[in-house]
Short mmCIF file of C-alpha atoms in Angstrom, two decimals:
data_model
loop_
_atom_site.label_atom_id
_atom_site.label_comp_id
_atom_site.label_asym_id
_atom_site.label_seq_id
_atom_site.Cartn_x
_atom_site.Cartn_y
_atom_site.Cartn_z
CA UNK J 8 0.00 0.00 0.00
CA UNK J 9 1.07 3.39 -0.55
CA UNK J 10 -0.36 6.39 0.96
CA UNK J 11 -0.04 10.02 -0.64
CA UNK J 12 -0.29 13.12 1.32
CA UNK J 13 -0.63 16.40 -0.58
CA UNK J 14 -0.11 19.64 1.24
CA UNK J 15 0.83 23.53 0.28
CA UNK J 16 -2.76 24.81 -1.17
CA UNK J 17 -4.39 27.70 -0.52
CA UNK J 18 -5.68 31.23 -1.65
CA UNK J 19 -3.33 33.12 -3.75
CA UNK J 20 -3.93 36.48 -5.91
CA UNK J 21 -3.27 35.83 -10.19
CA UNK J 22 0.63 36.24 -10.62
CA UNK J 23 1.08 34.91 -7.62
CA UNK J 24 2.82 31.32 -6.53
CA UNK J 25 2.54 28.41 -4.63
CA UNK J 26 4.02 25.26 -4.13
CA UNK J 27 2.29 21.90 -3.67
CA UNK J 28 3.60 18.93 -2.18
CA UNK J 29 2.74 15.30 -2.16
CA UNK J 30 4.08 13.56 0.29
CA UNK J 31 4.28 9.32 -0.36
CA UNK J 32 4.79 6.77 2.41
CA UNK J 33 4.32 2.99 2.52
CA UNK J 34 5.67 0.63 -0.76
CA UNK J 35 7.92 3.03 -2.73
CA UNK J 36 8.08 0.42 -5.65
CA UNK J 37 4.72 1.61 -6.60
CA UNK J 38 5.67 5.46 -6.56
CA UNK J 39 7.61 4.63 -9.55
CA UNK J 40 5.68 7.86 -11.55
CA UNK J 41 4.23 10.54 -9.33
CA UNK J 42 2.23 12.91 -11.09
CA UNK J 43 -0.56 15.60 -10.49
CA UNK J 44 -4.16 16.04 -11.70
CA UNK J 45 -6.39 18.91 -10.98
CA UNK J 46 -10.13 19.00 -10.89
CA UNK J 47 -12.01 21.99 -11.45
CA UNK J 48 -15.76 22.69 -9.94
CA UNK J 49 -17.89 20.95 -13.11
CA UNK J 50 -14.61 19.95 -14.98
CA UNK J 51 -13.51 16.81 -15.53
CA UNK J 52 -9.88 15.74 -13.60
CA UNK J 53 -7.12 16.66 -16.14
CA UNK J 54 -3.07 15.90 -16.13
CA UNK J 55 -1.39 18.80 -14.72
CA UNK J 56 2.31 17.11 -14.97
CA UNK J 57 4.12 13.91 -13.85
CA UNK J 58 7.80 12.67 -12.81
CA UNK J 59 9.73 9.47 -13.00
CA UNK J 60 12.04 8.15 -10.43
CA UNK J 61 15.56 9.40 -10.30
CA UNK J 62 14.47 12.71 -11.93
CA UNK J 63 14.80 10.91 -15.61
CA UNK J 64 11.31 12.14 -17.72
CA UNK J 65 9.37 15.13 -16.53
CA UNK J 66 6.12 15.59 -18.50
CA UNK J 67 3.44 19.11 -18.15
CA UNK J 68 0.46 19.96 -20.32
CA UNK J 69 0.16 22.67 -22.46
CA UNK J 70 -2.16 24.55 -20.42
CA UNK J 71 0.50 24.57 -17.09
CA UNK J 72 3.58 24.80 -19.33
CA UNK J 73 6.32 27.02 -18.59
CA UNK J 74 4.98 27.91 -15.40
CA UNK J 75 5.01 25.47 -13.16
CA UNK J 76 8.12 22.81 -12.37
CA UNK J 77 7.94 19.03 -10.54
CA UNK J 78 10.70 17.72 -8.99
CA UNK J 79 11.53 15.07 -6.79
CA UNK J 80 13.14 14.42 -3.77
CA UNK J 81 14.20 11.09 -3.44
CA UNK J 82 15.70 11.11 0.41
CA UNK J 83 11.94 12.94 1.18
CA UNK J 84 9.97 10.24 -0.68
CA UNK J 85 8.57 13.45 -1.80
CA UNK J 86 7.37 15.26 -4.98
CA UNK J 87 6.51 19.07 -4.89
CA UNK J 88 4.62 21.29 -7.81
CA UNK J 89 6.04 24.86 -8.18
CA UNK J 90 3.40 26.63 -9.80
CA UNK J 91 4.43 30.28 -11.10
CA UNK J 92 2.07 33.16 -12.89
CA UNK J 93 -1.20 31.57 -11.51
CA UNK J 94 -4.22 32.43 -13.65
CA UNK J 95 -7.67 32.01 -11.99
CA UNK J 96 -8.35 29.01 -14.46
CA UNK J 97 -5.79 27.45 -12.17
CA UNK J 98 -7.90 26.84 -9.46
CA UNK J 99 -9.19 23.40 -8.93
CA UNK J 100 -8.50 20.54 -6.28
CA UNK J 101 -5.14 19.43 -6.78
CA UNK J 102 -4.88 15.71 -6.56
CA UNK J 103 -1.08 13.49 -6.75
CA UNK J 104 -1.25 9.94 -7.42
CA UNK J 105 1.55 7.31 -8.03
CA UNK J 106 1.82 4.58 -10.72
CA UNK J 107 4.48 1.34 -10.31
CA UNK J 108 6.80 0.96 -13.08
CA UNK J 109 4.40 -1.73 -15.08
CA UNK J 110 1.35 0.08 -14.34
CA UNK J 111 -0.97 1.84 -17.09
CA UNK J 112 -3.24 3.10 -14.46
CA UNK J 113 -2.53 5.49 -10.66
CA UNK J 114 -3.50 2.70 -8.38
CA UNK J 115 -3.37 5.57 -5.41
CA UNK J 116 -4.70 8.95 -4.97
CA UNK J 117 -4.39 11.61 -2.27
CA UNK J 118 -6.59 13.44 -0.77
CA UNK J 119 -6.51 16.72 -2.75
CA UNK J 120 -5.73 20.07 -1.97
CA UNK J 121 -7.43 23.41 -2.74
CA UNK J 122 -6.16 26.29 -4.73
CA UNK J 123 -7.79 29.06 -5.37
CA UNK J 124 -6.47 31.76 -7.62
CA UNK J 125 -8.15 35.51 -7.02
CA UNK J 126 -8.91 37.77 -10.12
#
């Protein structure tokens, strides 16, 4: 089992930052990819961005881009989201999950975390 812990949302004015973290504990094998997903209020979850183990293949979509960085820390068992120049279409519940290496599918979720970007 593997249990994810996201942390580091919150209300933030547009142009602002954050940083999100997602915290994994229990059978590290499994936390092979860590990525993030975001679901807005009547939106369907979408990829936000996703890392491999020992920082090889970092992947973002379009809409996230150029402003916000993953990155790993391996010691931490930890993956944070750096999320620059936030736009109000930002905010959503920020969810991490974590495939094994084999997997096609995120066998486990966190909780979510809020983040709300102001006009």
């Amino acid at each position: 089992q593997v249990q994810l812990v996201e942390s580091g949302g919150g209300l933030v004015q547009a142009g602002g930052s954050l940083r999100l973290s997602c915290a994994a504990s229990g059978r590290t094998s499994s936390t092979y990819t860590i990525s993030w997903f975001r679901q807005a209020p009547g939106k369907e979850r979408e990829f936000v961005a996703s890392i491999m183990r020992g920082g090889g293949g970092t992947s973002y979509s379009d809409s996230v881009k150029g402003r916000f960085t993953i990155s790993r820390d391996s010691a931490k068992n930890t993956v944070y989201l750096q999320m620059n120049s936030l736009k109000p279409e930002d905010t959503a519940v920020y969810y991490c999950a974590a495939r094994g290496p084999f997997d096609t599918q995120y066998s486990y979720w966190g909780q979510g975390t809020q983040v709300t970007v102001s006009p």
